Coordinates of C-alpha atoms and ligand atoms in Angstrom, one line a residue:
M1 CA 146.4 112.5 164.3
E2 CA 148.9 109.6 164.1
V3 CA 150.6 108.5 167.3
H4 CA 153.8 106.6 166.9
Q5 CA 155.9 104.8 169.5
R6 CA 158.5 103.8 166.8
I7 CA 160.9 106.2 165.1
D8 CA 160.8 104.5 161.7
G9 CA 157.0 104.7 161.2
F10 CA 157.0 108.4 162.4
R11 CA 159.8 109.3 160.1
A12 CA 158.4 107.5 157.1
S13 CA 155.0 109.2 157.5
L14 CA 156.6 112.6 157.7
D15 CA 158.8 111.8 154.7
E16 CA 155.6 110.9 152.7
R17 CA 154.0 114.3 153.6
R18 CA 157.1 116.2 152.6
A19 CA 157.4 114.3 149.3
A20 CA 153.8 115.5 148.6
G21 CA 155.0 119.1 149.1
V22 CA 153.7 119.6 152.6
A23 CA 155.8 121.7 155.0
V24 CA 156.6 120.1 158.3
G25 CA 156.4 122.0 161.6
F26 CA 158.0 120.4 164.7
V27 CA 157.4 121.0 168.4
P28 CA 159.7 119.0 170.7
T29 CA 158.4 118.5 174.3
M30 CA 158.9 116.5 177.4
G31 CA 155.1 116.2 177.9
Y32 CA 152.8 117.4 180.7
L33 CA 151.7 119.9 178.2
H34 CA 150.2 123.3 179.1
D35 CA 148.9 126.2 177.1
G36 CA 152.5 127.4 176.4
H37 CA 153.1 124.1 174.4
G38 CA 149.6 124.5 173.0
S39 CA 150.5 127.9 171.5
L40 CA 153.7 126.4 169.9
I41 CA 151.6 123.6 168.3
G42 CA 149.0 126.1 167.2
R43 CA 151.6 128.3 165.7
A44 CA 153.2 125.3 163.9
A45 CA 149.7 124.4 162.6
A46 CA 149.1 127.9 161.3
D47 CA 152.5 127.8 159.4
C48 CA 152.8 124.2 158.2
G49 CA 150.6 121.5 156.7
A50 CA 152.0 118.7 158.9
V51 CA 152.7 119.3 162.6
A52 CA 155.0 116.8 164.4
V53 CA 155.2 116.8 168.2
S54 CA 157.6 114.7 170.3
I55 CA 156.8 113.7 173.9
F56 CA 159.9 112.4 175.5
V57 CA 161.3 113.0 179.0
N58 CA 165.0 112.9 178.0
P59 CA 167.2 111.3 180.7
L60 CA 170.4 112.9 179.2
Q61 CA 169.4 116.4 180.3
F62 CA 168.8 115.5 184.0
A63 CA 171.7 115.3 186.4
A64 CA 171.7 112.4 189.0
N65 CA 170.2 114.7 191.7
E66 CA 167.4 116.1 189.6
D67 CA 163.7 115.2 189.1
L68 CA 163.9 112.7 186.2
A69 CA 162.0 110.0 188.1
S70 CA 159.3 112.4 189.4
Y71 CA 159.0 114.5 186.3
P72 CA 155.2 115.0 185.8
R73 CA 153.5 112.9 183.1
D74 CA 150.0 112.7 181.7
L75 CA 150.0 111.2 178.2
E76 CA 146.2 111.1 177.8
S77 CA 145.8 114.8 178.4
D78 CA 148.9 115.5 176.3
L79 CA 147.5 113.7 173.3
A80 CA 144.1 115.5 173.7
L81 CA 145.9 118.9 173.7
C82 CA 148.0 117.9 170.6
E83 CA 144.9 116.9 168.7
R84 CA 143.0 120.1 169.8
M85 CA 145.8 122.3 168.7
G86 CA 146.3 120.7 165.3
A87 CA 149.2 118.2 165.6
T88 CA 149.1 115.6 162.8
H89 CA 151.9 113.3 164.0
V90 CA 153.0 112.6 167.6
L91 CA 156.1 110.6 168.6
V92 CA 156.0 109.0 172.0
P93 CA 159.2 106.9 172.1
S94 CA 160.4 104.8 175.0
V95 CA 163.9 105.4 176.4
D96 CA 165.0 102.2 174.7
E97 CA 163.6 103.3 171.4
M98 CA 165.5 106.6 171.6
Y99 CA 168.7 105.2 173.2
P100 CA 169.0 101.5 172.3
Q101 CA 172.6 101.5 173.1
P102 CA 174.9 103.6 175.4
V103 CA 175.1 107.1 173.8
L104 CA 178.7 107.7 172.7
T105 CA 178.0 110.7 170.5
T106 CA 176.9 113.9 172.1
V107 CA 176.5 117.5 170.9
S108 CA 177.8 120.3 173.0
V109 CA 177.6 124.0 172.2
A110 CA 180.4 126.0 173.7
E111 CA 180.1 129.5 175.1
V112 CA 176.3 129.9 174.8
S113 CA 175.9 126.9 177.1
M114 CA 178.4 127.9 179.7
R115 CA 176.9 130.6 181.9
M116 CA 173.5 130.9 183.7
E117 CA 171.7 127.5 183.4
G118 CA 175.0 126.0 182.2
A119 CA 176.8 127.1 185.3
V120 CA 174.1 125.7 187.7
R121 CA 173.5 122.5 185.6
P122 CA 176.8 121.8 183.9
T123 CA 175.6 118.7 181.9
H124 CA 172.1 120.0 181.0
F125 CA 172.6 121.7 177.7
A126 CA 174.7 118.8 176.2
G127 CA 171.7 116.6 177.0
V128 CA 169.3 119.0 175.4
A129 CA 171.5 119.6 172.3
T130 CA 172.0 115.9 171.8
V131 CA 168.4 114.9 172.0
V132 CA 167.3 117.9 169.9
A133 CA 169.9 117.0 167.3
K134 CA 168.6 113.4 167.3
L135 CA 165.0 114.6 167.0
F136 CA 165.9 117.0 164.1
S137 CA 167.5 114.1 162.4
I138 CA 164.4 111.9 162.9
V139 CA 161.9 114.6 161.8
G140 CA 163.9 115.8 158.8
P141 CA 163.8 119.3 157.2
C142 CA 161.3 121.4 159.1
R143 CA 160.5 124.6 161.0
A144 CA 161.0 123.9 164.7
F145 CA 159.1 125.9 167.3
F146 CA 160.6 126.7 170.8
G147 CA 159.3 128.8 173.6
E148 CA 161.3 131.9 174.6
K149 CA 160.7 131.0 178.3
D150 CA 163.8 128.8 178.1
F151 CA 165.7 131.6 176.3
Q152 CA 169.2 130.1 176.8
Q153 CA 167.9 126.7 175.5
L154 CA 166.6 128.5 172.4
A155 CA 170.0 130.2 171.8
V156 CA 171.8 126.9 172.2
V157 CA 169.5 125.1 169.7
R158 CA 169.7 128.0 167.3
R159 CA 173.5 128.0 167.4
M160 CA 173.7 124.2 167.1
A161 CA 171.4 124.2 164.0
S162 CA 173.4 127.0 162.4
D163 CA 176.9 125.5 163.3
L164 CA 175.9 122.1 162.0
S165 CA 174.0 123.4 158.9
M166 CA 170.9 121.5 159.9
P167 CA 168.0 121.8 157.5
V168 CA 165.8 123.3 160.2
E169 CA 164.5 126.8 160.7
V170 CA 164.4 127.5 164.5
V171 CA 161.5 129.7 165.4
G172 CA 161.3 131.4 168.9
C173 CA 157.8 132.0 170.2
A174 CA 156.7 134.4 173.0
T175 CA 156.4 133.1 176.5
V176 CA 152.8 132.3 177.5
R177 CA 151.8 133.5 181.0
E178 CA 149.1 132.9 183.6
P179 CA 146.9 136.0 184.1
D180 CA 149.0 137.1 187.0
G181 CA 152.2 137.0 185.0
L182 CA 153.7 133.7 186.0
A183 CA 155.4 132.0 183.0
M184 CA 153.8 128.7 182.2
S185 CA 155.9 125.7 183.0
S186 CA 155.3 122.0 183.6
R187 CA 157.2 122.4 186.9
N188 CA 154.7 124.9 188.2
V189 CA 152.6 121.9 189.3
Y190 CA 155.2 121.4 192.1
L191 CA 154.3 124.8 193.7
D192 CA 151.9 124.9 196.7
A193 CA 149.6 127.9 197.2
T194 CA 152.2 130.0 199.2
E195 CA 155.0 129.2 196.8
R196 CA 152.8 130.0 193.8
Q197 CA 152.5 133.6 195.2
V198 CA 156.2 133.8 196.0
A199 CA 156.9 132.7 192.4
L200 CA 155.5 135.9 191.0
V201 CA 158.7 137.6 192.2
L202 CA 160.5 136.5 189.0
H203 CA 158.0 138.4 186.8
R204 CA 158.1 141.4 189.2
A205 CA 161.9 141.5 189.1
L206 CA 161.9 141.4 185.3
D207 CA 159.3 144.1 185.1
A208 CA 161.3 146.3 187.4
G209 CA 164.5 145.6 185.4
V210 CA 162.9 146.5 182.1
A211 CA 161.4 149.7 183.6
A212 CA 164.9 150.7 184.8
V213 CA 166.3 150.1 181.3
V214 CA 163.5 152.1 179.7
A215 CA 164.0 154.9 182.3
G216 CA 167.6 155.2 181.0
A217 CA 169.8 153.0 183.3
A218 CA 173.3 153.5 181.9
D219 CA 174.8 150.1 182.9
A220 CA 173.8 146.5 183.5
G221 CA 175.0 146.6 187.2
S222 CA 172.3 149.1 188.1
V223 CA 169.6 147.0 186.3
R224 CA 170.8 143.9 188.2
A225 CA 170.7 145.9 191.5
V226 CA 167.0 146.8 190.8
M227 CA 166.1 143.1 190.1
D228 CA 168.1 142.0 193.3
E229 CA 166.1 144.6 195.3
V230 CA 162.8 143.0 194.1
F231 CA 164.1 139.5 194.9
A232 CA 165.0 140.7 198.4
T233 CA 161.3 141.2 199.1
E234 CA 160.8 137.4 198.9
P235 CA 163.7 135.8 200.8
S236 CA 162.3 132.3 200.4
A237 CA 163.0 132.5 196.6
M238 CA 166.6 131.3 196.3
V239 CA 168.0 133.2 193.4
D240 CA 170.5 131.5 191.2
Y241 CA 171.1 134.4 188.8
A242 CA 169.5 137.7 187.6
E243 CA 171.5 138.6 184.5
V244 CA 171.6 141.3 181.8
V245 CA 172.8 139.8 178.5
D246 CA 173.0 140.5 174.8
A247 CA 169.9 139.0 173.3
A248 CA 171.7 137.4 170.3
T249 CA 175.0 136.1 171.9
L250 CA 173.9 135.9 175.6
A251 CA 177.2 137.6 176.4
P252 CA 177.0 139.4 179.8
L253 CA 176.8 143.2 179.5
E254 CA 178.2 146.1 181.5
A255 CA 177.5 149.3 179.5
L256 CA 174.1 149.5 178.0
I257 CA 174.5 150.9 174.5
P258 CA 171.4 152.6 172.9
G259 CA 169.8 150.4 170.2
T260 CA 171.1 147.1 171.7
E261 CA 168.6 144.4 172.1
I262 CA 169.1 142.9 175.6
R263 CA 167.6 140.2 177.6
L264 CA 167.1 140.1 181.4
I265 CA 167.2 136.5 182.5
V266 CA 166.4 135.2 186.0
A267 CA 166.3 131.8 187.7
A268 CA 165.3 131.0 191.3
K269 CA 164.3 128.0 193.3
V270 CA 160.9 128.4 194.9
G271 CA 160.1 125.5 197.1
A272 CA 161.1 122.3 195.1
P273 CA 161.2 123.6 191.6
R274 CA 163.7 125.9 189.9
L275 CA 161.8 128.5 187.9
L276 CA 163.2 130.4 184.9
D277 CA 161.9 133.6 183.2
N278 CA 163.2 136.4 181.0
A279 CA 162.2 139.6 179.3
G280 CA 163.5 141.4 176.3
V281 CA 164.0 145.2 175.8
V282 CA 165.9 147.5 173.5
V283 CA 168.1 150.0 175.2
P284 CA 166.5 153.4 174.4
A285 CA 168.3 156.4 172.9
R286 CA 169.5 158.9 175.4
Ligands
PAF301 O1 162.2 122.3 176.6 C1 162.0 121.1 176.7 O2 160.9 120.6 177.0 C2 163.2 120.1 176.4 O3 164.4 120.7 176.9 C3 163.3 119.7 175.0 C4 163.6 120.8 174.0 C5 162.0 119.0 174.5 C6 164.4 118.6 174.8 O4 164.2 117.5 175.6

């Protein structure tokens, strides 16, 4: 496995592999890797002959009051996981390597970015889209693997790649969970034992919401009410949103039309970290 600090060497090595006819898979990360990232890297290794991983805590996607300075890091363990899961190329650039001059060019994706996370963190998705666009340009034509845990991020990246005709196939991969259902996230490390139990309410709310849809709920309002009821059992979880949206456009829904693929998306602050989770379901025939 090659580890690069410099963009040029990383790019040249991937270009060489592509010129030899090898397909390139790409997994962008901010490090502090867990089994969720491991599954993305493993999936990329199963699909592609070369697997590039980036490890970069991107300052552009953090607001001034957020956890950029304290974001967890463990490069040694990250590189071991990359190697174990089949990465062939890892880019670990410094902030100066990625942003040698003030960034004047940014990418923002309207509509898909606006609600939910975009409403709570207004500058977040422009930061994500800008760094992902830059990473796509560094890696070159590839299949890029993103977790569904950050479902809105996946939708933003998909739309950006499509709108800008990027030579990248964006592949969404199922969320990896702890045995008790908690979605894996680098920020779970901030939870103490009590908060760790409280955090399970996100998964419980989603399960109850999905069950309501499957049982024939006619409108999104009643599904939201079911999720709100579950959240009310854990008042220390500060809910930012519990939404019912169209899975493709992320447009909020009211009527639930049979056959529609929908996504229930929740976010709540539990202790220090904000946790996100979501679940998909198709509205059944009635
Ligand atoms: O999901 C993440 O870890 C980040 O938002 C990403 C996609 C690596 C961009 O910094």
